[in-house]
Structures are given as structure tokens and as C-alpha cells.
Amino acid sequence: MNTSILLVRAKSFKGVVAMISVWFTLLTAAYGGTTGKLTGFVKDKKTGEALIGVNVRLEGTTLGASTDIEGRYIILNIPPNEYSIVASIVGYTQTRITGVQVKIDLTTTIDIELSESVVIGQEVIVVAERPLVQRDLTAKTAIVSGKEISDLPVTEVGAVLSLQAGFVAGSLRGGRSGEVAYWIDGVPLTDGYNGTQVVEVNKSLVQELQLVSGAFNAEYGQAMSGIVNIATREGGAKYVGGVGLYGGDYLASDKGLFPGLKFSPTNIRNIEGNLSGPLLDDDLTFFVNGRYIYFDGYLKGFRRFNPWNIAYTDSTGAYHLSRDSDGRGDSSAVSMNWSRRNYWQGKLTWRVSSVAKLTANYIYDYNVSKAYSRAYFYNPDGIGNNYNNSRTLIFQFTHTLSSSTFYTIGGSYFEKELKYLLYDLSYDANGVEIVDPNRPRYAHPKIFITNDSYSYLTGGTDLSRFQRSTNTGLLKLDLTSQMDATNLVKAGVEVRLNDVRFENIQLQPITSQSDINLASGNPFIQTQILDVSSSFHDYYRRRPSEFSAYIQDKMEFKNVIVNIGIRFDYFRPDGRVLNDDTSNGRKNYTVDDPNVYNPIKPSNRFHDLNGNGVQDPGEPNKTVGERRAYWYKNATDKSSISPRLGVSFPITDRGIVHFSYGHFLQIPRYERLYENADFKIGQGTGNQGVIGNSDLGLEQTISGEIGLQQQVSDDISFDLTAYLRDIRNLTGTRSEEIVVFGGASKYSKYVNSDFGFVKGVVLTVDKRFSSGLAASVDYTFQVARGSASDPQEARNAVAGGALPEVQLTSLGWDQRHTLNTTLNYTAADWGVSAIGQY
């Protein structure tokens, strides 16, 4: 049994969260998804001569190879794990090497010496040495095994990532959010809408995790700051499983800051379990995992009022907080930032033959939560819930063509839906609510009018509804070939098809706000959804698509390892922009008159046949359909080429220097491309908001780093890396405001205007497990400067009467010093682990 204690410090230093977790582990095992490589030489122990034809195999698998004329063996396509390898040939004693660790995308070198056989059946067992320096690591990479994750006092994989060097205030190497790509089992799974991961992977599911923050290889795309690559576990020949439980609550010394907070050990509760093993036989195995977790939250409200409560002033001038006794609440404390999550995952692995393997992984993740709103502090039932639902299918088929060549066909399909609402009511084809008297109803908006804007609401309901979804299908083909002893060439293509939907609604009452008598009228209303031409309803659906291709070569010489590659990316945005074609004296120029539903310019409102700007008799109004014919033009397709280079060379038998450089490109987030897709701008004065730009160019980063890996003792090593990032063409609003026809109002548009420059140094010190103790220290010094932390920063400055910055300034995550430490002590049957962050 492994017991871990986790202490989390509140940012305010006034609240402290204490959580105790106890994990009952039956057994952990299995394999991962993406693969590594094993190589080495086999020699005669006495003479040192190369041995030809030695059979080298990975015990418990069908993987193996024979040595060539130089005594070299190469085994490809090995799932990350710890193995025993067996070397045998007639006339020599069979040798077994245990504790051989294989890692994703990296080469493990094991040289073997065989002795001539004296006794038939004799076997020599050797424990493999694990070098603390990875010779072929050409870019800064953090590698964390599933065993190491299980030993850490963390509950989420995200917490593991935040402990790695380069992560500063939630940003990786100074990049904006959405600049990290997430890969699971060799397939990218990033939501193109906002750049977040599609699904969170449970920590018990991880076989190996890699965070590549340096110049990653050409096979990885659509990321500018880094790659998170996760290989998940597979079932094995034995039935194994585990169950985990933890519970707890929040404690606060300041009851004024956290009112209503009472400790209960079940307010935070988590239960999860996993089971794996053979399904029909050893060739068909499974791994299943499930989790339920609930957080009651630490921000409370008080049910002083119900949503149908009405505050009003009567004819005598007296102010009433509740029209009748039913409007009063019970004053109980109610959590206002709670969350609940259900998570299920199942993975099947079919070893079709000795040269073919098929895996299928399905993940279901459902979250429901409430976000705190101060306005509803005394009316907590008047605000809605957030729902986050995702379903993900991943498959991978690997076929070995020869001992030196294999290909992989991988793919995924995911559906991710987010929505916010208070009541899930039904509406007819005309957008009118279908009334059910047995269900709760929305309260009349007039209830809000009687409340001071700085006071807590004493009634009412939130009439806003939001829903957006991203459905993405991906198919990729990769071919890997060990061309000779030096060159490992990999090439591939990828196609990604997206379906993005967005809808934002402000429900409107059927009756007007003047039709209710606060003193006696019915506080409930029948709501309606107005047409998309209204400012109370926004909707769009887009189907952008992506294509990419790459080729890369890993050249492993005796004294230098080189990773070199090039990548091509193509993007079709499936978007539209306003028509700015002014050639031939065109009168229907729409950039200065963006709202197709409510135009201002006379030539856009009616057929101005005589061109006098006045609607004369016989000049009919233009329909929306007529305006659409010339209102927009299609956004153009985008493409780019990005080279990558990484070099590693030894300076001693325990130290290497690594260098990497590359160009990295990323499609702007879909939320920026399609924001305000119908270009509905208000007709007031001043800046009326921001419109999206489907014609945004690709965002770019040029990144370079140089580092030193050095083993200083048998169990201690360090990695010192310095890096620079030149960031260009980020989405921003730095261009001049666009003046709407008539000159009274303006608006802003997203353009590729923002830029940044990041420099830093990271130091990682690792103490390998020995004498029961393992530890790590990650320190980051970083300077992150740029033109804007947020794409709307320049627009907000102008709208507030200020001038946008025209020089590099400190970004929101410009934190000079960041220190993370981990400590793990393990005895025979118990252990203690701790983490610290500064």
C-alpha cells in the first residue's frame, strides 16, 4: 500500500486545503502506444570480436532481431516499458539483461557480451545499467513514467505537467494558452476551437508522459510552445487492477473571506478503479478505467431569496424585498463553485499476428459544474450550470514489413460539447418555449430592474444560454524505416476534418417588460429564441480542414546524433470576410457597413436606382438574400513550410551538449476566426466590439535552445538549457479601428499584429531512486515580453481612451523565478512523497 499526502496552499494565504489520499494498488503493468528503439552490439566476451547471427529478443513479446556482420542488432517499434532481453546463439551461454527501459521516440543502447558455453542450459543474468543522460535527446524533454506519476502526491496529469521546467504561471516557455498540442497514443487530440486538450487522461492510465518544450521533430505540428505526448497502458497476459479512494474538504481561518465554509471529509470525494488482462487469449487484451469525482467547492452563497422573489416599491414609496412569503429562501449555505465528473475509458489490443497489431481506445468524459457569480450570492438558484461532455475514439494499426521497416495507420474521432444554461426547456420551430407547468420557469427580466447594479440580486434568473461543439475526424499514415545502421527515416501525412458549431442566446420574454405588475403579477414568463438576425442570437457552423506532410531523418553516429526534418501544413478555413472590393467604383463596399441584417448605407438598404441616397418611390428595399450575394467573400487557404533541426553530441562519457532550432506554425484558434460570424455591430457611438477574421494568417514562432546534460554521480544528473523564442504574427487587435458608415461608431477586427520575445534558462536536477530516496528539482528563470498578453488588449486600450503599447512589455505570465521540487521516500511496504512549488 502506498500512502501519499498532498498539501495545497491557497493563493490568498488565508485558505488552506488539506487532502489525504490512500491508494490500494493490486498491481500495475502493461504497455503503451507510441514506440521507441533498442540497439547495440553483441561481442565475444573473451576476444571482443563481433558475433554474427545472435538472436536478440524481448522476453514476453514477439519482437526481436539478429546481429549483422558487425554484431549490431536493431529492434524497432517497441512500446515504452521496462523489459528483459535475451541473447542466445549456439556455443555461447544464453544471457538475459533485465531492467531495460525503452522510451517514446528515443533509442536505448544495450551492448551484450557472451561467453562460450561450458554447461548446457546455463544462463547469465545481467542487470542493465540505466544511464542518467539520454544521448539522443536533441531537445529539452521531460520524461515521466507511469510509475513515477503514481508515486507523486498529485491527482491529475495536469499537476504533473505544471511541475516540469518551463511551465511558468500556467504558460509553457512564455507562450499564450492554446500553444501546446496534446497527443494520446500517437494521435493529436487538441480542440482547434481554443487549443485545449480534448480529454483529460487519468493518471492511472498513463504508461509514459513526455513534455517536449524544445524544438520538437517535424512529425509534430500545430503547436508553438510544446508537445505533451502520452502513451496509455495496455492489457497484458495476467488479470491486474487497482482501486483508488480519497476524500477531504477545504479549511479556512478567515470566515469573513470564505463565509459558510464548514469542514466535512466527504465534500471532496473520489473513487476510481482499473482492470486489465486477456479477453479471449493473450493476443486480445483489454484495459478499462473509471472514475467519479466531486468537489463541493469553497465559495458559498446563501439562499436568502428564491429566483421568483420580487423586490419592488409600492405606491406609498415603501420598499419590499419579497412580495410574498414564498419568495423568501431558507437562508441555507449553497456551494457556488462545485463540480462533478464521470470518466470512463476502455482500450482493446489485438495482436493480429507476429507482425501486425491493432489498438482501439474509447474515452468518455462528462463534467458539470457551477461558476461563482457574486451577483447571485443571495439568490444562488438563479444562475445556471456549465456542462462539458466529450467522447473520443482512437485507433492505431501497426504492420511490420521487415525487420527494418513498419508503417502505422492511426486515427481519431472526437465530439466535444460545452454548454451553459439554467433550465433545459423545449422550444418549437418558431423559437417559442413549450410551456410545461410541472417544470421550473424563467423569471421576468423586470425583477432585475429594481436592484442596484452594485448590490446582490434579490431574485431573477439568468436568461443566457450558450452551446458550442467541435467534432473532429483525423487520419494519419506514418512510415518508419531503418535505412542503414545510421539513418532512421520517418515520413507521414495527416488529414484533419473539423465541424465547429457555436450558438449564444439571450432568451427574451413573450410579453414586454411593462406588462408585469410587480405587486401582483405572475413573476414567471414564457420565453422565446429570436431569429439569428437579432442581436440576442448568434449562431455559426464552419467545417475547416487541415492537411500536413513531413519527412525526417534521425542520424545516429558514434559521436553525434542529428534530428533533421521538414514539415508542410495546409489549412482551408471555410470562413468568410466582409467584401472590401472597391474596384470599378463599387458602391456596395461592406467593411464600413458590416451588419447584413441591419445595414446603414442607403445603397445597402434599398435599390438606389438614381444614386441620390434617398429611397424614392419605385425603389424597393433589398432583401437579406440580395445583400448576401455581394456582402462577403471567401477567406483564402493558407500553407507554410517549417524546417526543424536538433543535434546532440557527447563531450564526456557522462555528458552531452544538445542544440535545437526550428520554425513552428499554428492555425489561429477557431474562436478568433469566427467570432461574431455575422458581423453584427451595434449602432451606438464609440467602439462597438470585435469581429473575427477568417483570413488570419498562420501564427509563427522561431525557437532555438542549447543545453548540457551531465551525470555527476551514479544517481545524480542535471540538465542546463538556455532558450530563445521569437514569436510573430500572433492574433491581436492592433490595427486601426474601422469607422462605420456615418462616422458615429467604430469596431475592431482581429489581425496578425501581436508579437513577443521570450528568453530563459531552465535547470533540472534529478536524483535517481537509491537507498529508498528519489528527488528532483526544476528551476526556471524566464523573461517573457510582448506587445499584448490577450488578443483584445490593444482594442480595450483604445476603447478606454488610451493608446496601445507599441513596444515590448511584460506579459501577464512574466515571472522571473519558478522552482518545483519533488521528494519520494519508499520503504519495504510504505512510502511518503511530497511536492513543493515556489
mmCIF file of N, CA, C and O in Angstrom, residues 435-514:
data_model
loop_
_atom_site.group_PDB
_atom_site.id
_atom_site.type_symbol
_atom_site.label_atom_id
_atom_site.label_comp_id
_atom_site.label_asym_id
_atom_site.label_seq_id
_atom_site.Cartn_x
_atom_site.Cartn_y
_atom_site.Cartn_z
ATOM 1 N N VAL A 435 -44.514 25.369 -22.967
ATOM 2 C CA VAL A 435 -44.716 25.502 -21.532
ATOM 3 C C VAL A 435 -45.117 24.176 -20.919
ATOM 4 O O VAL A 435 -46.029 23.503 -21.398
ATOM 5 N N ASP A 436 -44.405 23.796 -19.880
ATOM 6 C CA ASP A 436 -44.753 22.638 -19.062
ATOM 7 C C ASP A 436 -44.971 23.137 -17.642
ATOM 8 O O ASP A 436 -44.023 23.539 -16.966
ATOM 9 N N PRO A 437 -46.200 23.143 -17.140
ATOM 10 C CA PRO A 437 -46.470 23.722 -15.813
ATOM 11 C C PRO A 437 -45.788 22.977 -14.672
ATOM 12 O O PRO A 437 -45.685 23.507 -13.567
ATOM 13 N N ASN A 438 -45.294 21.768 -14.936
ATOM 14 C CA ASN A 438 -44.659 20.995 -13.869
ATOM 15 C C ASN A 438 -43.154 21.228 -13.791
ATOM 16 O O ASN A 438 -42.475 20.628 -12.964
ATOM 17 N N ARG A 439 -42.620 22.100 -14.675
ATOM 18 C CA ARG A 439 -41.182 22.354 -14.681
ATOM 19 C C ARG A 439 -40.914 23.787 -14.272
ATOM 20 O O ARG A 439 -41.765 24.669 -14.457
ATOM 21 N N PRO A 440 -39.745 24.063 -13.741
ATOM 22 C CA PRO A 440 -39.421 25.447 -13.359
ATOM 23 C C PRO A 440 -39.349 26.339 -14.582
ATOM 24 O O PRO A 440 -39.061 25.891 -15.700
ATOM 25 N N ARG A 441 -39.631 27.620 -14.378
ATOM 26 C CA ARG A 441 -39.688 28.580 -15.458
ATOM 27 C C ARG A 441 -38.752 29.746 -15.158
ATOM 28 O O ARG A 441 -38.359 29.992 -14.015
ATOM 29 N N TYR A 442 -38.454 30.478 -16.212
ATOM 30 C CA TYR A 442 -37.618 31.663 -16.050
ATOM 31 C C TYR A 442 -38.420 32.811 -15.432
ATOM 32 O O TYR A 442 -39.632 32.926 -15.639
ATOM 33 N N ALA A 443 -37.713 33.648 -14.677
ATOM 34 C CA ALA A 443 -38.341 34.804 -14.052
ATOM 35 C C ALA A 443 -38.284 36.009 -14.981
ATOM 36 O O ALA A 443 -37.387 36.130 -15.825
ATOM 37 N N HIS A 444 -39.249 36.909 -14.828
ATOM 38 C CA HIS A 444 -39.358 38.080 -15.688
ATOM 39 C C HIS A 444 -38.144 39.005 -15.507
ATOM 40 O O HIS A 444 -37.716 39.264 -14.379
ATOM 41 N N PRO A 445 -37.574 39.517 -16.619
ATOM 42 C CA PRO A 445 -36.399 40.393 -16.507
ATOM 43 C C PRO A 445 -36.645 41.648 -15.682
ATOM 44 O O PRO A 445 -35.704 42.249 -15.167
ATOM 45 N N LYS A 446 -37.881 42.052 -15.544
ATOM 46 C CA LYS A 446 -38.175 43.271 -14.790
ATOM 47 C C LYS A 446 -37.760 43.135 -13.327
ATOM 48 O O LYS A 446 -37.521 44.132 -12.643
ATOM 49 N N ILE A 447 -37.679 41.917 -12.855
ATOM 50 C CA ILE A 447 -37.238 41.695 -11.471
ATOM 51 C C ILE A 447 -35.849 42.294 -11.254
ATOM 52 O O ILE A 447 -35.532 42.810 -10.181
ATOM 53 N N PHE A 448 -34.993 42.256 -12.271
ATOM 54 C CA PHE A 448 -33.633 42.766 -12.136
ATOM 55 C C PHE A 448 -33.595 44.291 -12.031
ATOM 56 O O PHE A 448 -32.695 44.855 -11.437
ATOM 57 N N ILE A 449 -34.564 44.951 -12.636
ATOM 58 C CA ILE A 449 -34.512 46.410 -12.750
ATOM 59 C C ILE A 449 -34.526 47.092 -11.393
ATOM 60 O O ILE A 449 -33.968 48.162 -11.205
ATOM 61 N N THR A 450 -35.170 46.470 -10.421
ATOM 62 C CA THR A 450 -35.320 47.105 -9.117
ATOM 63 C C THR A 450 -34.076 46.974 -8.256
ATOM 64 O O THR A 450 -34.053 47.455 -7.137
ATOM 65 N N ASN A 451 -33.035 46.317 -8.753
ATOM 66 C CA ASN A 451 -31.836 46.084 -7.954
ATOM 67 C C ASN A 451 -30.739 47.056 -8.326
ATOM 68 O O ASN A 451 -30.479 47.298 -9.512
ATOM 69 N N ASP A 452 -30.084 47.598 -7.336
ATOM 70 C CA ASP A 452 -28.915 48.438 -7.568
ATOM 71 C C ASP A 452 -27.839 47.598 -8.250
ATOM 72 O O ASP A 452 -27.609 46.447 -7.890
ATOM 73 N N SER A 453 -27.151 48.172 -9.226
ATOM 74 C CA SER A 453 -26.181 47.404 -10.011
ATOM 75 C C SER A 453 -25.008 46.903 -9.174
ATOM 76 O O SER A 453 -24.303 45.993 -9.587
ATOM 77 N N TYR A 454 -24.781 47.497 -7.998
ATOM 78 C CA TYR A 454 -23.664 47.066 -7.162
ATOM 79 C C TYR A 454 -24.125 46.161 -6.023
ATOM 80 O O TYR A 454 -23.333 45.801 -5.151
ATOM 81 N N SER A 455 -25.406 45.834 -5.996
ATOM 82 C CA SER A 455 -25.941 45.024 -4.905
ATOM 83 C C SER A 455 -26.094 43.577 -5.348
ATOM 84 O O SER A 455 -26.076 43.258 -6.541
ATOM 85 N N TYR A 456 -26.275 42.702 -4.363
ATOM 86 C CA TYR A 456 -26.617 41.321 -4.666
ATOM 87 C C TYR A 456 -28.034 41.275 -5.222
ATOM 88 O O TYR A 456 -28.907 42.026 -4.801
ATOM 89 N N LEU A 457 -28.272 40.359 -6.157
ATOM 90 C CA LEU A 457 -29.609 40.201 -6.720
ATOM 91 C C LEU A 457 -30.530 39.530 -5.698
ATOM 92 O O LEU A 457 -30.149 38.548 -5.055
ATOM 93 N N THR A 458 -31.735 40.066 -5.564
ATOM 94 C CA THR A 458 -32.705 39.500 -4.622
ATOM 95 C C THR A 458 -33.737 38.644 -5.335
ATOM 96 O O THR A 458 -34.775 38.303 -4.755
ATOM 97 N N GLY A 459 -33.496 38.277 -6.570
ATOM 98 C CA GLY A 459 -34.386 37.429 -7.339
ATOM 99 C C GLY A 459 -33.961 37.421 -8.785
ATOM 100 O O GLY A 459 -32.972 38.046 -9.176
ATOM 101 N N GLY A 460 -34.722 36.717 -9.614
ATOM 102 C CA GLY A 460 -34.440 36.679 -11.042
ATOM 103 C C GLY A 460 -33.627 35.470 -11.462
ATOM 104 O O GLY A 460 -33.081 34.735 -10.635
ATOM 105 N N THR A 461 -33.564 35.254 -12.761
ATOM 106 C CA THR A 461 -32.829 34.129 -13.332
ATOM 107 C C THR A 461 -31.985 34.610 -14.501
ATOM 108 O O THR A 461 -32.321 35.585 -15.177
ATOM 109 N N ASP A 462 -30.905 33.898 -14.746
ATOM 110 C CA ASP A 462 -30.021 34.220 -15.867
ATOM 111 C C ASP A 462 -30.668 33.703 -17.149
ATOM 112 O O ASP A 462 -30.900 32.500 -17.302
ATOM 113 N N LEU A 463 -30.962 34.584 -18.093
ATOM 114 C CA LEU A 463 -31.642 34.220 -19.332
ATOM 115 C C LEU A 463 -30.678 33.856 -20.459
ATOM 116 O O LEU A 463 -31.105 33.643 -21.587
ATOM 117 N N SER A 464 -29.395 33.792 -20.185
ATOM 118 C CA SER A 464 -28.428 33.481 -21.249
ATOM 119 C C SER A 464 -28.260 31.973 -21.389
ATOM 120 O O SER A 464 -28.342 31.214 -20.423
ATOM 121 N N ARG A 465 -28.038 31.558 -22.627
ATOM 122 C CA ARG A 465 -27.767 30.151 -22.960
ATOM 123 C C ARG A 465 -26.605 30.128 -23.957
ATOM 124 O O ARG A 465 -26.520 30.976 -24.846
ATOM 125 N N PHE A 466 -25.760 29.135 -23.792
ATOM 126 C CA PHE A 466 -24.584 29.046 -24.660
ATOM 127 C C PHE A 466 -24.325 27.584 -24.979
ATOM 128 O O PHE A 466 -24.486 26.702 -24.124
ATOM 129 N N GLN A 467 -23.921 27.323 -26.213
ATOM 130 C CA GLN A 467 -23.556 25.971 -26.607
ATOM 131 C C GLN A 467 -22.572 26.040 -27.759
ATOM 132 O O GLN A 467 -22.755 26.805 -28.705
ATOM 133 N N ARG A 468 -21.527 25.257 -27.652
ATOM 134 C CA ARG A 468 -20.602 25.142 -28.773
ATOM 135 C C ARG A 468 -20.037 23.734 -28.786
ATOM 136 O O ARG A 468 -19.899 23.081 -27.756
ATOM 137 N N SER A 469 -19.715 23.251 -29.967
ATOM 138 C CA SER A 469 -19.195 21.889 -30.111
ATOM 139 C C SER A 469 -18.121 21.859 -31.181
ATOM 140 O O SER A 469 -18.133 22.654 -32.122
ATOM 141 N N THR A 470 -17.193 20.927 -31.009
ATOM 142 C CA THR A 470 -16.162 20.655 -32.014
ATOM 143 C C THR A 470 -16.151 19.158 -32.278
ATOM 144 O O THR A 470 -15.935 18.366 -31.357
ATOM 145 N N ASN A 471 -16.402 18.774 -33.509
ATOM 146 C CA ASN A 471 -16.287 17.379 -33.931
ATOM 147 C C ASN A 471 -15.126 17.292 -34.922
ATOM 148 O O ASN A 471 -15.109 18.017 -35.919
ATOM 149 N N THR A 472 -14.204 16.408 -34.657
ATOM 150 C CA THR A 472 -13.004 16.314 -35.494
ATOM 151 C C THR A 472 -12.698 14.867 -35.820
ATOM 152 O O THR A 472 -12.645 14.009 -34.922
ATOM 153 N N GLY A 473 -12.503 14.598 -37.102
ATOM 154 C CA GLY A 473 -12.033 13.297 -37.550
ATOM 155 C C GLY A 473 -10.627 13.427 -38.127
ATOM 156 O O GLY A 473 -10.347 14.369 -38.883
ATOM 157 N N LEU A 474 -9.751 12.523 -37.747
ATOM 158 C CA LEU A 474 -8.337 12.607 -38.147
ATOM 159 C C LEU A 474 -7.871 11.246 -38.641
ATOM 160 O O LEU A 474 -8.202 10.211 -38.050
ATOM 161 N N LEU A 475 -7.100 11.280 -39.702
ATOM 162 C CA LEU A 475 -6.482 10.065 -40.232
ATOM 163 C C LEU A 475 -5.047 10.382 -40.591
ATOM 164 O O LEU A 475 -4.770 11.384 -41.252
ATOM 165 N N LYS A 476 -4.117 9.512 -40.152
ATOM 166 C CA LYS A 476 -2.707 9.754 -40.427
ATOM 167 C C LYS A 476 -2.015 8.447 -40.784
ATOM 168 O O LYS A 476 -2.378 7.365 -40.294
ATOM 169 N N LEU A 477 -1.023 8.564 -41.650
ATOM 170 C CA LEU A 477 -0.219 7.419 -42.076
ATOM 171 C C LEU A 477 1.241 7.769 -41.876
ATOM 172 O O LEU A 477 1.705 8.820 -42.330
ATOM 173 N N ASP A 478 1.971 6.893 -41.183
ATOM 174 C CA ASP A 478 3.396 7.101 -40.932
ATOM 175 C C ASP A 478 4.165 5.863 -41.370
ATOM 176 O O ASP A 478 3.766 4.725 -41.080
ATOM 177 N N LEU A 479 5.279 6.090 -42.041
ATOM 178 C CA LEU A 479 6.167 5.013 -42.469
ATOM 179 C C LEU A 479 7.531 5.244 -41.842
ATOM 180 O O LEU A 479 8.104 6.320 -41.966
ATOM 181 N N THR A 480 8.037 4.219 -41.162
ATOM 182 C CA THR A 480 9.331 4.308 -40.481
ATOM 183 C C THR A 480 10.252 3.226 -41.024
ATOM 184 O O THR A 480 9.861 2.056 -41.118
ATOM 185 N N SER A 481 11.482 3.611 -41.365
ATOM 186 C CA SER A 481 12.428 2.640 -41.916
ATOM 187 C C SER A 481 13.833 2.942 -41.418
ATOM 188 O O SER A 481 14.296 4.088 -41.485
ATOM 189 N N GLN A 482 14.494 1.904 -40.922
ATOM 190 C CA GLN A 482 15.907 1.989 -40.561
ATOM 191 C C GLN A 482 16.685 1.723 -41.845
ATOM 192 O O GLN A 482 16.979 0.582 -42.196
ATOM 193 N N MET A 483 17.024 2.799 -42.567
ATOM 194 C CA MET A 483 17.614 2.661 -43.892
ATOM 195 C C MET A 483 18.960 1.948 -43.850
ATOM 196 O O MET A 483 19.290 1.151 -44.732
ATOM 197 N N ASP A 484 19.735 2.278 -42.834
ATOM 198 C CA ASP A 484 21.002 1.601 -42.601
ATOM 199 C C ASP A 484 21.300 1.740 -41.114
ATOM 200 O O ASP A 484 20.439 2.153 -40.331
ATOM 201 N N ALA A 485 22.511 1.421 -40.715
ATOM 202 C CA ALA A 485 22.844 1.464 -39.299
ATOM 203 C C ALA A 485 22.779 2.871 -38.732
ATOM 204 O O ALA A 485 22.660 3.054 -37.514
ATOM 205 N N THR A 486 22.803 3.863 -39.594
ATOM 206 C CA THR A 486 22.877 5.252 -39.132
ATOM 207 C C THR A 486 21.546 5.988 -39.249
ATOM 208 O O THR A 486 21.169 6.747 -38.358
ATOM 209 N N ASN A 487 20.798 5.784 -40.326
ATOM 210 C CA ASN A 487 19.660 6.627 -40.659
ATOM 211 C C ASN A 487 18.324 5.943 -40.363
ATOM 212 O O ASN A 487 18.016 4.894 -40.956
ATOM 213 N N LEU A 488 17.536 6.564 -39.474
ATOM 214 C CA LEU A 488 16.165 6.150 -39.222
ATOM 215 C C LEU A 488 15.261 7.218 -39.835
ATOM 216 O O LEU A 488 15.148 8.339 -39.323
ATOM 217 N N VAL A 489 14.642 6.883 -40.950
ATOM 218 C CA VAL A 489 13.831 7.842 -41.697
ATOM 219 C C VAL A 489 12.356 7.604 -41.398
ATOM 220 O O VAL A 489 11.892 6.458 -41.367
ATOM 221 N N LYS A 490 11.641 8.702 -41.204
ATOM 222 C CA LYS A 490 10.209 8.617 -40.933
ATOM 223 C C LYS A 490 9.499 9.675 -41.766
ATOM 224 O O LYS A 490 9.930 10.824 -41.840
ATOM 225 N N ALA A 491 8.403 9.264 -42.399
ATOM 226 C CA ALA A 491 7.611 10.184 -43.213
ATOM 227 C C ALA A 491 6.143 9.899 -42.989
ATOM 228 O O ALA A 491 5.758 8.772 -42.634
ATOM 229 N N GLY A 492 5.322 10.920 -43.176
ATOM 230 C CA GLY A 492 3.909 10.718 -42.938
ATOM 231 C C GLY A 492 3.045 11.827 -43.485
ATOM 232 O O GLY A 492 3.528 12.907 -43.832
ATOM 233 N N VAL A 493 1.752 11.538 -43.567
ATOM 234 C CA VAL A 493 0.754 12.521 -43.982
ATOM 235 C C VAL A 493 -0.399 12.462 -42.978
ATOM 236 O O VAL A 493 -0.625 11.438 -42.316
ATOM 237 N N GLU A 494 -1.137 13.574 -42.896
ATOM 238 C CA GLU A 494 -2.240 13.653 -41.947
ATOM 239 C C GLU A 494 -3.350 14.525 -42.534
ATOM 240 O O GLU A 494 -3.082 15.566 -43.136
ATOM 241 N N VAL A 495 -4.586 14.083 -42.367
ATOM 242 C CA VAL A 495 -5.758 14.847 -42.784
ATOM 243 C C VAL A 495 -6.657 15.015 -41.566
ATOM 244 O O VAL A 495 -6.912 14.047 -40.832
ATOM 245 N N ARG A 496 -7.129 16.249 -41.374
ATOM 246 C CA ARG A 496 -7.984 16.545 -40.221
ATOM 247 C C ARG A 496 -9.210 17.336 -40.709
ATOM 248 O O ARG A 496 -9.081 18.408 -41.291
ATOM 249 N N LEU A 497 -10.402 16.799 -40.452
ATOM 250 C CA LEU A 497 -11.653 17.440 -40.833
ATOM 251 C C LEU A 497 -12.389 17.862 -39.565
ATOM 252 O O LEU A 497 -12.594 17.041 -38.661
ATOM 253 N N ASN A 498 -12.810 19.116 -39.520
ATOM 254 C CA ASN A 498 -13.440 19.667 -38.325
ATOM 255 C C ASN A 498 -14.863 20.143 -38.630
ATOM 256 O O ASN A 498 -15.164 20.580 -39.735
ATOM 257 N N ASP A 499 -15.690 20.066 -37.628
ATOM 258 C CA ASP A 499 -17.049 20.602 -37.695
ATOM 259 C C ASP A 499 -17.263 21.408 -36.419
ATOM 260 O O ASP A 499 -17.359 20.842 -35.324
ATOM 261 N N VAL A 500 -17.300 22.739 -36.549
ATOM 262 C CA VAL A 500 -17.378 23.634 -35.397
ATOM 263 C C VAL A 500 -18.737 24.323 -35.393
ATOM 264 O O VAL A 500 -19.133 24.936 -36.395
ATOM 265 N N ARG A 501 -19.441 24.228 -34.279
ATOM 266 C CA ARG A 501 -20.728 24.893 -34.128
ATOM 267 C C ARG A 501 -20.699 25.776 -32.890
ATOM 268 O O ARG A 501 -20.106 25.413 -31.870
ATOM 269 N N PHE A 502 -21.381 26.903 -33.010
ATOM 270 C CA PHE A 502 -21.422 27.878 -31.914
ATOM 271 C C PHE A 502 -22.802 28.519 -31.885
ATOM 272 O O PHE A 502 -23.342 28.892 -32.928
ATOM 273 N N GLU A 503 -23.360 28.646 -30.685
ATOM 274 C CA GLU A 503 -24.643 29.323 -30.536
ATOM 275 C C GLU A 503 -24.684 30.019 -29.183
ATOM 276 O O GLU A 503 -24.413 29.405 -28.152
ATOM 277 N N ASN A 504 -25.016 31.286 -29.207
ATOM 278 C CA ASN A 504 -25.146 32.089 -27.992
ATOM 279 C C ASN A 504 -26.499 32.793 -28.029
ATOM 280 O O ASN A 504 -26.807 33.487 -29.007
ATOM 281 N N ILE A 505 -27.308 32.602 -26.994
ATOM 282 C CA ILE A 505 -28.685 33.080 -26.995
ATOM 283 C C ILE A 505 -28.955 33.862 -25.719
ATOM 284 O O ILE A 505 -28.534 33.460 -24.630
ATOM 285 N N GLN A 506 -29.660 34.955 -25.862
ATOM 286 C CA GLN A 506 -30.229 35.667 -24.729
ATOM 287 C C GLN A 506 -31.745 35.526 -24.865
ATOM 288 O O GLN A 506 -32.362 36.129 -25.739
ATOM 289 N N LEU A 507 -32.328 34.675 -24.017
ATOM 290 C CA LEU A 507 -33.766 34.437 -24.097
ATOM 291 C C LEU A 507 -34.535 35.728 -23.853
ATOM 292 O O LEU A 507 -34.148 36.562 -23.032
ATOM 293 N N GLN A 508 -35.640 35.856 -24.574
ATOM 294 C CA GLN A 508 -36.475 37.042 -24.452
ATOM 295 C C GLN A 508 -37.880 36.642 -24.019
ATOM 296 O O GLN A 508 -38.382 35.580 -24.407
ATOM 297 N N PRO A 509 -38.535 37.469 -23.198
ATOM 298 C CA PRO A 509 -39.906 37.142 -22.774
ATOM 299 C C PRO A 509 -40.891 37.355 -23.914
ATOM 300 O O PRO A 509 -40.704 38.229 -24.767
ATOM 301 N N ILE A 510 -41.953 36.539 -23.928
ATOM 302 C CA ILE A 510 -43.014 36.731 -24.903
ATOM 303 C C ILE A 510 -43.701 38.079 -24.673
ATOM 304 O O ILE A 510 -44.013 38.817 -25.601
ATOM 305 N N THR A 511 -43.917 38.393 -23.393
ATOM 306 C CA THR A 511 -44.550 39.669 -23.050
ATOM 307 C C THR A 511 -43.483 40.717 -22.796
ATOM 308 O O THR A 511 -42.348 40.407 -22.466
ATOM 309 N N SER A 512 -43.840 41.981 -22.938
ATOM 310 C CA SER A 512 -42.891 43.065 -22.728
ATOM 311 C C SER A 512 -42.667 43.294 -21.236
ATOM 312 O O SER A 512 -43.443 42.846 -20.387
ATOM 313 N N GLN A 513 -41.600 44.009 -20.912
ATOM 314 C CA GLN A 513 -41.262 44.239 -19.515
ATOM 315 C C GLN A 513 -42.266 45.157 -18.821
ATOM 316 O O GLN A 513 -42.311 45.202 -17.599
ATOM 317 N N SER A 514 -43.064 45.879 -19.576
ATOM 318 C CA SER A 514 -44.040 46.778 -18.956
ATOM 319 C C SER A 514 -45.356 46.067 -18.632
ATOM 320 O O SER A 514 -46.234 46.662 -18.004
#
